[in-house]
mmCIF file of C-alpha atoms and ligand atoms in Angstrom:
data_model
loop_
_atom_site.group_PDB
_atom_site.id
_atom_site.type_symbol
_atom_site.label_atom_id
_atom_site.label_comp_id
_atom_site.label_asym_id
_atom_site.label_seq_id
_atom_site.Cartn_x
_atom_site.Cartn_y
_atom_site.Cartn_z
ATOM 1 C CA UNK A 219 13.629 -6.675 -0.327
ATOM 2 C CA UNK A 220 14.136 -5.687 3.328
ATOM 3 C CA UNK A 221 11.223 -4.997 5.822
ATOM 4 C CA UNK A 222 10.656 -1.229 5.881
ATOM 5 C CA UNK A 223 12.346 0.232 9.599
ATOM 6 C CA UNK A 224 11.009 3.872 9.798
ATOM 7 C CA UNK A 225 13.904 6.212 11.494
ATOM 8 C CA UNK A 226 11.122 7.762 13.585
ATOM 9 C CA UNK A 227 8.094 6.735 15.377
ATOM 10 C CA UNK A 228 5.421 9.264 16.658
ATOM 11 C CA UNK A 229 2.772 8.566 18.762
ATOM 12 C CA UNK A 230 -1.025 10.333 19.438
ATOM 13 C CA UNK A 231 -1.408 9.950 23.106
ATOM 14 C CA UNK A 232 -4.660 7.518 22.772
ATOM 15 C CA UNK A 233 -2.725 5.356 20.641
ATOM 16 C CA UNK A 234 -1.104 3.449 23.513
ATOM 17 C CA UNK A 235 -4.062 2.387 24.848
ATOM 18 C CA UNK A 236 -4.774 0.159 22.014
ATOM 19 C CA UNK A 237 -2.501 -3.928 21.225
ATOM 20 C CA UNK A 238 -1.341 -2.156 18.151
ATOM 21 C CA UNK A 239 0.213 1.311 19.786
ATOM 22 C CA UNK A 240 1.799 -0.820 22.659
ATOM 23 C CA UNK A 241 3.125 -3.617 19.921
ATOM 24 C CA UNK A 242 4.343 -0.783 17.851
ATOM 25 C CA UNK A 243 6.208 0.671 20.893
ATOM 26 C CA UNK A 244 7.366 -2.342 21.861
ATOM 27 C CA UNK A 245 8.858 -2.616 18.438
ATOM 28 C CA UNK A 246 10.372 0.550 18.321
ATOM 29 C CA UNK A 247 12.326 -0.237 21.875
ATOM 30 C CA UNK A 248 13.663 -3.540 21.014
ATOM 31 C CA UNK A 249 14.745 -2.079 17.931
ATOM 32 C CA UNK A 250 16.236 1.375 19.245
ATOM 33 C CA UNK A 251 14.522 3.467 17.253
ATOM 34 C CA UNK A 252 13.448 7.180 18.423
ATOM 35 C CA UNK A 253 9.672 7.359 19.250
ATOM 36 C CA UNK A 254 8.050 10.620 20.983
ATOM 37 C CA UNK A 255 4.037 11.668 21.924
ATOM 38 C CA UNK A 256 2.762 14.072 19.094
ATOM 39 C CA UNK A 257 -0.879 16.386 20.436
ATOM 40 C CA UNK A 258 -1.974 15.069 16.812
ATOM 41 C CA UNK A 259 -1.131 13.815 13.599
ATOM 42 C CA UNK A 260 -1.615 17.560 12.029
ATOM 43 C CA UNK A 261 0.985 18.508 14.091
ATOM 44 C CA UNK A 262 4.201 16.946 12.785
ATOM 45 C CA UNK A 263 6.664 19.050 12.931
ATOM 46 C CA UNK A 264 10.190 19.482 13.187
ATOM 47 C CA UNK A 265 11.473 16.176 10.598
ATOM 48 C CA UNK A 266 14.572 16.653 8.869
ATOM 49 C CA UNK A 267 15.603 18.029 5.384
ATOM 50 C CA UNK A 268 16.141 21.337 4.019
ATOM 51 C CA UNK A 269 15.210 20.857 0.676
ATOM 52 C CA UNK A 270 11.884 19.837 -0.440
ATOM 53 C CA UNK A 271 13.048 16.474 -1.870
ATOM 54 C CA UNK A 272 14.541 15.941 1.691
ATOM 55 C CA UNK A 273 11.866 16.601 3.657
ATOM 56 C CA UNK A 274 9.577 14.335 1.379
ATOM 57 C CA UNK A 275 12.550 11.248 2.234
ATOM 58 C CA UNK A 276 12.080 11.991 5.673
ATOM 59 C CA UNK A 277 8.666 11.889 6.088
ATOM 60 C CA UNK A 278 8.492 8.606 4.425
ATOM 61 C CA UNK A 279 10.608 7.379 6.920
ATOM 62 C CA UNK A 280 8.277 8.409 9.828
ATOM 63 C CA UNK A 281 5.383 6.693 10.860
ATOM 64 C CA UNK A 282 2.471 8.463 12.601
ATOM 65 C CA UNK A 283 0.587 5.858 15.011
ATOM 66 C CA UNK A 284 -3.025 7.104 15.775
ATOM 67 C CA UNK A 285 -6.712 6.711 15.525
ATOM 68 C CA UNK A 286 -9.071 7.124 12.794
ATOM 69 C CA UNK A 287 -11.639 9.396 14.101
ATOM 70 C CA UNK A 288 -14.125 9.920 11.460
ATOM 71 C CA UNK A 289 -15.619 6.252 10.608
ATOM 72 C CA UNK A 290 -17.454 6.576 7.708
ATOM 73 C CA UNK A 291 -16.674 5.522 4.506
ATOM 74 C CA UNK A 292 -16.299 6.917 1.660
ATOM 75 C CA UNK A 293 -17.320 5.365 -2.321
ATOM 76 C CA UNK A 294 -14.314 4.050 -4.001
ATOM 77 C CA UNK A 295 -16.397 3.748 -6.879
ATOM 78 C CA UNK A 296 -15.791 1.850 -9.852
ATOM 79 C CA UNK A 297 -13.183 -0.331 -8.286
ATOM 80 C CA UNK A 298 -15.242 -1.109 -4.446
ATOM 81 C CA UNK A 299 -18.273 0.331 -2.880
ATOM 82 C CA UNK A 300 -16.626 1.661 -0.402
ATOM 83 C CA UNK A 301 -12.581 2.708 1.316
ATOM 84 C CA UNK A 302 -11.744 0.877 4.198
ATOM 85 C CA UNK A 303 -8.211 2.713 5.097
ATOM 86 C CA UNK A 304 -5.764 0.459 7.662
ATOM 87 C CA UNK A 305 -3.318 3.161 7.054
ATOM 88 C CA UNK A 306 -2.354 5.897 4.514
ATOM 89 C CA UNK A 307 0.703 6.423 2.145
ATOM 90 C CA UNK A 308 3.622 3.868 1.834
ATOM 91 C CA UNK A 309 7.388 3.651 1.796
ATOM 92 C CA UNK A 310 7.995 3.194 -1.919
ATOM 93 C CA UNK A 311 8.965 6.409 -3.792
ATOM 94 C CA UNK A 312 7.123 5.745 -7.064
ATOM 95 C CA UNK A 313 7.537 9.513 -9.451
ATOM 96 C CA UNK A 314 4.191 9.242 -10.213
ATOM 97 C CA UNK A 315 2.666 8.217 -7.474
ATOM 98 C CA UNK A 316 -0.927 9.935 -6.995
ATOM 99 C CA UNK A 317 -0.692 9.758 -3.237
ATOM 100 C CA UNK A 318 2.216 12.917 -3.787
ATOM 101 C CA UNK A 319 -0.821 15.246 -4.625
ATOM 102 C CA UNK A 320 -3.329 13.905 -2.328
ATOM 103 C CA UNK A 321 -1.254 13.689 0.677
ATOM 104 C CA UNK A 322 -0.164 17.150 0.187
ATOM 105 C CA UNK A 323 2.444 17.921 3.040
ATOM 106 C CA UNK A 324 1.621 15.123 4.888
ATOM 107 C CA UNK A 325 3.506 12.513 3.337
ATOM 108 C CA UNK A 326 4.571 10.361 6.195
ATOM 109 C CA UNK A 327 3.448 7.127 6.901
ATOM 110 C CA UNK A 328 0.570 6.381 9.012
ATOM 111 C CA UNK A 329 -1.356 3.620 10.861
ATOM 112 C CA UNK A 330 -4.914 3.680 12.871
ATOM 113 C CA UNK A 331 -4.586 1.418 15.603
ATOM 114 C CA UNK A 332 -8.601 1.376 16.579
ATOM 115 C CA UNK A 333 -8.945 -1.426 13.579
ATOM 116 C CA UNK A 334 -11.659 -3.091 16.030
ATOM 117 C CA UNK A 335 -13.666 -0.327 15.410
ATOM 118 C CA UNK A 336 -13.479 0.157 12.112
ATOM 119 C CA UNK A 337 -14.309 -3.580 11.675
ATOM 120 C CA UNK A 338 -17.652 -3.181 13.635
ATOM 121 C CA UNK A 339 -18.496 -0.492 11.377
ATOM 122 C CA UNK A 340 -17.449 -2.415 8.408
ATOM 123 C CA UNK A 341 -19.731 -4.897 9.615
ATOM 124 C CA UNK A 342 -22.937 -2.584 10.316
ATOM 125 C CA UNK A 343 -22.268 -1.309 6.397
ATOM 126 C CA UNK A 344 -22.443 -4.722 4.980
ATOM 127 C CA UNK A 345 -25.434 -5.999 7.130
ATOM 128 C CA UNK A 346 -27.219 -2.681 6.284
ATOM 129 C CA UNK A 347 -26.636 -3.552 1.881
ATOM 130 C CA UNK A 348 -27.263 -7.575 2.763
ATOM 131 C CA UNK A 349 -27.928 -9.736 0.886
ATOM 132 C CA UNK A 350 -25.776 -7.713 -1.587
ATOM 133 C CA UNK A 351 -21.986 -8.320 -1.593
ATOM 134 C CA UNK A 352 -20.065 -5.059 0.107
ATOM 135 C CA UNK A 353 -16.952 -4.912 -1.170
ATOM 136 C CA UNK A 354 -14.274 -2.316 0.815
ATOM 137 C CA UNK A 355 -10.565 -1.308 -0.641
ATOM 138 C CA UNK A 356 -7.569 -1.217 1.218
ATOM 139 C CA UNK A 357 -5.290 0.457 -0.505
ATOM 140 C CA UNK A 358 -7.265 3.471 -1.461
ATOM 141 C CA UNK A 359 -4.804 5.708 0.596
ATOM 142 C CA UNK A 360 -1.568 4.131 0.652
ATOM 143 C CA UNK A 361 0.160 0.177 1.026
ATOM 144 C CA UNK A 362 -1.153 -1.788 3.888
ATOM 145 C CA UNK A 363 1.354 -5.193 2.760
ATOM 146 C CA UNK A 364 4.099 -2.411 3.048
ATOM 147 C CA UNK A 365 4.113 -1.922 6.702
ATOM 148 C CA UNK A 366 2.187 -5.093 7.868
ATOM 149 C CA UNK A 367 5.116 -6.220 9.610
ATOM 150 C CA UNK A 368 4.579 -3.575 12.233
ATOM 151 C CA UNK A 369 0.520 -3.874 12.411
ATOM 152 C CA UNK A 370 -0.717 -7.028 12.100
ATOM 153 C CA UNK A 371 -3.400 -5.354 10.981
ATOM 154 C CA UNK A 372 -4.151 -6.537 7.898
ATOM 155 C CA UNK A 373 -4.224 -9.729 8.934
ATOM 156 C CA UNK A 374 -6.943 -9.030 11.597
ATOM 157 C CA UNK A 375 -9.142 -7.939 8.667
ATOM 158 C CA UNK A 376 -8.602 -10.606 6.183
ATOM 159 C CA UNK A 377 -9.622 -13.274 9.282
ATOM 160 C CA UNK A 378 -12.564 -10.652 10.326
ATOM 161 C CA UNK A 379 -13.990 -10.512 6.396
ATOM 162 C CA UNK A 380 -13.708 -14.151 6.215
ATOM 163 C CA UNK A 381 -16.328 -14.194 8.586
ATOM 164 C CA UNK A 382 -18.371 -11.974 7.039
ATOM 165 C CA UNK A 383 -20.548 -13.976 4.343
ATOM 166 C CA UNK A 384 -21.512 -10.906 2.384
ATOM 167 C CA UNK A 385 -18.301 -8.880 2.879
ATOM 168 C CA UNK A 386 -15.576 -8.860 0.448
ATOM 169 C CA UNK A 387 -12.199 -7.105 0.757
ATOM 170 C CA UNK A 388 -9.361 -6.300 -2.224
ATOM 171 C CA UNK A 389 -5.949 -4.238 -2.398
ATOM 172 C CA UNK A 390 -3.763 -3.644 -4.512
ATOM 173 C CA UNK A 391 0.292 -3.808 -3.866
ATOM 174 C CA UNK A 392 3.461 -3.321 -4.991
ATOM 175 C CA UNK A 393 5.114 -5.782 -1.967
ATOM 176 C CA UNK A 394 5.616 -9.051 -0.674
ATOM 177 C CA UNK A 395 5.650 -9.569 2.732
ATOM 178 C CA UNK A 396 2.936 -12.046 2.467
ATOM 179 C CA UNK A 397 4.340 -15.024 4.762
ATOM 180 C CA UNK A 398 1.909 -14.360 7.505
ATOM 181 C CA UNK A 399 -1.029 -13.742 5.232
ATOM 182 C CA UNK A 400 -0.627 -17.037 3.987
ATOM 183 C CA UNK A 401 -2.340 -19.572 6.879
ATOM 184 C CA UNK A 402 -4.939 -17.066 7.488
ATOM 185 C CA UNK A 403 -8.924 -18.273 6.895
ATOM 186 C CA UNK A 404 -9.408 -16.389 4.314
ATOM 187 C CA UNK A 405 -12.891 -18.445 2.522
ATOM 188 C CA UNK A 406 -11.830 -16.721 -0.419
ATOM 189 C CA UNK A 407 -13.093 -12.831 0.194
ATOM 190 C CA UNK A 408 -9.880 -11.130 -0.400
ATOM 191 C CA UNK A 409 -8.721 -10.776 -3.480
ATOM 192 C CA UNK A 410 -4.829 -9.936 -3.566
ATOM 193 C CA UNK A 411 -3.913 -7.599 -6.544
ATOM 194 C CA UNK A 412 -0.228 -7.348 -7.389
ATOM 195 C CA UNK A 413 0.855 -4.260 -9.209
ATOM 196 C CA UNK A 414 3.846 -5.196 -11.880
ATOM 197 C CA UNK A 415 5.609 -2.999 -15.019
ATOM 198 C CA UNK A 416 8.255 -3.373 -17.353
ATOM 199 C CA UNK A 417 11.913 -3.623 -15.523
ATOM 200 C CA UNK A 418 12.651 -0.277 -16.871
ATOM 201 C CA UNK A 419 9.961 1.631 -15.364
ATOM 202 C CA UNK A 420 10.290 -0.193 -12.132
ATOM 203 C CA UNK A 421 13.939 0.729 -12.019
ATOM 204 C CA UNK A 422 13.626 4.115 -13.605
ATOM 205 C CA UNK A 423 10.106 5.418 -11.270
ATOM 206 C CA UNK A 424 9.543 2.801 -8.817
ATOM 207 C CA UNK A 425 11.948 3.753 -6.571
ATOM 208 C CA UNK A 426 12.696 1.193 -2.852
ATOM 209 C CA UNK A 427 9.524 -0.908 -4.242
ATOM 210 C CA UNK A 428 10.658 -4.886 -4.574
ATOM 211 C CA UNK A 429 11.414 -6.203 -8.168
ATOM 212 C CA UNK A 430 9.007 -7.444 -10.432
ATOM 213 C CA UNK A 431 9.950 -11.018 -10.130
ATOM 214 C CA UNK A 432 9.582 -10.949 -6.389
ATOM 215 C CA UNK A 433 6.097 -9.424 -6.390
ATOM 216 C CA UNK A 434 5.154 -12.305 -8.996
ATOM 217 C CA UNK A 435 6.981 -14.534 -6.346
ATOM 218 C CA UNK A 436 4.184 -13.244 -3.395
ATOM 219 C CA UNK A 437 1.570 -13.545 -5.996
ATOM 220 C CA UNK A 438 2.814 -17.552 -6.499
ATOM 221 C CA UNK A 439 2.500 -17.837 -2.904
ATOM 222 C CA UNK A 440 -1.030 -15.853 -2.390
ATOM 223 C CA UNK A 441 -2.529 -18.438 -5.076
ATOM 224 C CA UNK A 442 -1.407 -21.046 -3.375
ATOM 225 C CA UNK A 443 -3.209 -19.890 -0.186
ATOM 226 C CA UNK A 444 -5.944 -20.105 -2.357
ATOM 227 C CA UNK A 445 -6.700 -16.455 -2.384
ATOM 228 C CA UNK A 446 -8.323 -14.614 -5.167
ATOM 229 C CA UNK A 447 -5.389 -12.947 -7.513
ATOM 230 C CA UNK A 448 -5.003 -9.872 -9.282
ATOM 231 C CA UNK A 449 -2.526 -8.149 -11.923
ATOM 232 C CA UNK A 450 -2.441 -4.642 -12.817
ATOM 233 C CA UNK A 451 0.162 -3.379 -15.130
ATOM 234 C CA UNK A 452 -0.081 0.222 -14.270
ATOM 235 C CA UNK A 453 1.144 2.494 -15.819
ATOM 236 C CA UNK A 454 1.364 1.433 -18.983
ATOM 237 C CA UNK A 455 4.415 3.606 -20.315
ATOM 238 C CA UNK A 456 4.987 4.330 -24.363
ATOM 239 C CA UNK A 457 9.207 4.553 -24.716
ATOM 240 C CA UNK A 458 10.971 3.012 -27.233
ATOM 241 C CA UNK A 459 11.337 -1.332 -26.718
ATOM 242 C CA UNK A 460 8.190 -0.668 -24.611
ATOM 243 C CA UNK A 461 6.092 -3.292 -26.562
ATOM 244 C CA UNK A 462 9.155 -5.676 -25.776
ATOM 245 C CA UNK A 463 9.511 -4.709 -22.471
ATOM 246 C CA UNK A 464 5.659 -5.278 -21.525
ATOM 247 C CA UNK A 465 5.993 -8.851 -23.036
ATOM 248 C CA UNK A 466 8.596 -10.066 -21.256
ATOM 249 C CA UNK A 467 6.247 -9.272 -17.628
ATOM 250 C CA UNK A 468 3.714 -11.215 -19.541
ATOM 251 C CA UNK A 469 6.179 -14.248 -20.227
ATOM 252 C CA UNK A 470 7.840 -13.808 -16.745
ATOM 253 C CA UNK A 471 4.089 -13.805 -15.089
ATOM 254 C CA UNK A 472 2.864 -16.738 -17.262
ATOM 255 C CA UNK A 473 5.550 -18.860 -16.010
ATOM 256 C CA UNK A 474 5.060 -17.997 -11.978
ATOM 257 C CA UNK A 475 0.782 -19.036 -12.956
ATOM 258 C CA UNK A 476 2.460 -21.763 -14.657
ATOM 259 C CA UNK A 477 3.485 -23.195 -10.874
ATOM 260 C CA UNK A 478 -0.116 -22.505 -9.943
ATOM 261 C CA UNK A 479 -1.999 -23.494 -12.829
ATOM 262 C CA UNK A 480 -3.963 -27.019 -10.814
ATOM 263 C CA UNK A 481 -5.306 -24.391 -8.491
ATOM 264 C CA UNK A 482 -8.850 -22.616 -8.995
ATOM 265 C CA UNK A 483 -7.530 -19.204 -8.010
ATOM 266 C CA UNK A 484 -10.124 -17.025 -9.365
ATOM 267 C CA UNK A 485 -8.099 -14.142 -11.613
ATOM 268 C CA UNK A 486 -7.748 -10.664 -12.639
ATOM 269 C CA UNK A 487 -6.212 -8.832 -15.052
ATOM 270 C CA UNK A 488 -6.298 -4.944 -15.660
ATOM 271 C CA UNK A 489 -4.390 -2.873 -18.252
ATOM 272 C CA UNK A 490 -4.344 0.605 -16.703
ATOM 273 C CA UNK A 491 -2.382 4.227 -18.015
ATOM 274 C CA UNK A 492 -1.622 7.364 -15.809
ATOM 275 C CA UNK A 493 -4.503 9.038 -15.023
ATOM 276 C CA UNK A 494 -3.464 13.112 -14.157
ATOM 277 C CA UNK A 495 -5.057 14.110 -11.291
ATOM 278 C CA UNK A 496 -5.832 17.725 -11.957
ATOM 279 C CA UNK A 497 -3.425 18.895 -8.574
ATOM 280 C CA UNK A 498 -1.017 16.725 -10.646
ATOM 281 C CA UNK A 499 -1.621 18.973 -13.390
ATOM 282 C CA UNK A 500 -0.684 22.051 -11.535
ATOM 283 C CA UNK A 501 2.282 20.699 -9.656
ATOM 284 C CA UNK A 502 5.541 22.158 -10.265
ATOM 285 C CA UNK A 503 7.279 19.615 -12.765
ATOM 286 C CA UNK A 504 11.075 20.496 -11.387
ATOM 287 C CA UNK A 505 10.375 19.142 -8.065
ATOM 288 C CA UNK A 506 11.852 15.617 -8.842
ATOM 289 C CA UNK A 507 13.326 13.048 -6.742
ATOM 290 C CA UNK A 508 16.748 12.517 -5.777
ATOM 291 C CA UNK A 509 17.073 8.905 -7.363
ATOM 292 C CA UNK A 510 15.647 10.307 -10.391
ATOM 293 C CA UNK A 511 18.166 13.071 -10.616
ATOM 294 C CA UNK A 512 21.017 10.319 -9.877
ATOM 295 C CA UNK A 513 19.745 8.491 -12.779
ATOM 296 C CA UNK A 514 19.017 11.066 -15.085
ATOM 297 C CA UNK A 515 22.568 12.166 -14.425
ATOM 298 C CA UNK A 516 24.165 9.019 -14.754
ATOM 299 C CA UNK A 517 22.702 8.926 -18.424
ATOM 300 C CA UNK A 518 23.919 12.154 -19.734
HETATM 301 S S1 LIG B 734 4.030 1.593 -4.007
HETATM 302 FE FE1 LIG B 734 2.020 2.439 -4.581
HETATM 303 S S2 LIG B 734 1.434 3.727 -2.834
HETATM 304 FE FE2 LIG B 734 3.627 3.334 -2.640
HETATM 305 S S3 LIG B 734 4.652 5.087 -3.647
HETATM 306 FE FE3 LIG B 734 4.418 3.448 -5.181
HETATM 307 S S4 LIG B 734 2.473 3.908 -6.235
HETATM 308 FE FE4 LIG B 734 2.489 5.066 -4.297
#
């Protein structure tokens, strides 16, 4: 799957005096694509689309470069002690997706360039629960692996956590762009979860996310690197061949471990369904998007 190119680039004024605003910028020039200042990231306005569904398309094809100015932390209880957000939403377009109720009308992609900071804090939380292991999630609030390309950052905090004997860090993605991940010095405290399904759900909901073979793919590669490794097959979806369906991941996945299987890769497994959050609940079910409506047209 191609490396995500947002159409825009918008920029909080601060964020240029950070390596990650000027890279970003940099990036954006050498690759003509429109950038302008924004006052602040609650202040996007103006992105194309009339209709709702077109508006949502757009914004994922924006990304919002600014700081994170709150640092604290919060739980991300049961799965980590505590968030560590690099960045928040993602490019993929998954239907059920819970980031479309908790990102409201800010759907767009963005990234927090003052990582250093965050990292010192991260630091100050872990010494404060030591000798306890502190374990922070990155993906709490969107795909970091998605957009890493452009950051760097999450790269910077996989070498930073290494360094941290009583830190541990773990995400969970639906991409691959792990090549530069790979040679990092990792000492094992990131653990890499890859999120699969059946073919038909990916094709059917997972819109512009990469096939399942090439996230199992990444995952050969992450094991290799010696990284902890994790599978969730999320959501688990009832139609009819389903039981089939959800087999033939397992078969596909056993042979990619197969490649891996003289490594000690420490390993995960989860089983998870949809969980409704209760905006979900209240959401207007005809708001659909326009892949699905392709689809569900092409079928009747
Ligand atoms: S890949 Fe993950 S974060 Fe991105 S739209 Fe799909 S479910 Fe949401």
């Amino acid at each position: 799957m191609k490396l995500y190119m947002p159409s825009r680039i918008l920029f909080e004024q601060e964020a240029l005096e950070y390596p990650i605003g000027q890279n970003i910028q940099d990036f954006a020039q050498k690759n003509n694509i429109p950038y302008r200042m924004i006052p602040a990231h609650n202040r996007v306005t103006g992105l194309p689309g009339e209709t709702a569904q077109q508006k949502y398309s757009q914004a994922k094809k924006t990304l919002v470069v600014g700081l994170k100015k709150d640092l604290r932390f919060q739980s991300c209880r049961p799965s980590a002690d505590y968030q560590f957000p690099l960045m928040t939403s993602c490019p993929g377009h998954c239907e059920y997706c819970y980031l479309q109720t908790t990102l409201g009308q800010r759907p767009y992609l963005r990234v927090y360039v003052n990582i250093e900071e965050l990292l010192k804090e991260a630091a100050a939380y872990t010494h404060k629960q030591s000798p306890s292991i502190t374990t922070f999630e990155i993906a709490s609030s969107g795909d970091p692996l998605s957009i890493e390309h452009l950051t760097g950052s999450l790269a910077r905090t996989i070498t930073f956590f290494g360094q941290l004997p009583q830190g541990r860090l773990r995400f969970v993605t639906k991409f691959t762009y792990v090549d530069s991940l790979l040679p990092l010095e990792h000492n094992g405290h990131c653990r890499f979860r890859f999120s699969l399904n059946s073919d038909k759900v990916v094709q059917q909901f997972e819109h512009r996310t990469p096939s399942v073979q090439e996230r199992i793919e990444a995952a050969v590669k992450v094991a290799k690197a010696g990284y902890p490794l994790g599978f969730i097959i999320a959501p688990i979806m009832v139609y009819p061949g389903w039981y089939e369906d959800y087999g033939r991941v397992i078969e596909e996945l056993e042979k990619g471990l197969d490649k891996v299987k003289t490594f000690s890769v420490p390993l995960s497994f989860e089983l998870i369904q949809h969980r409704f959050t209760s905006k979900a609940k209240k959401s207007d079910t005809r708001e659909i998007s326009p892949e699905s409506l392709r689809s569900r047209r092409k079928k009747a």
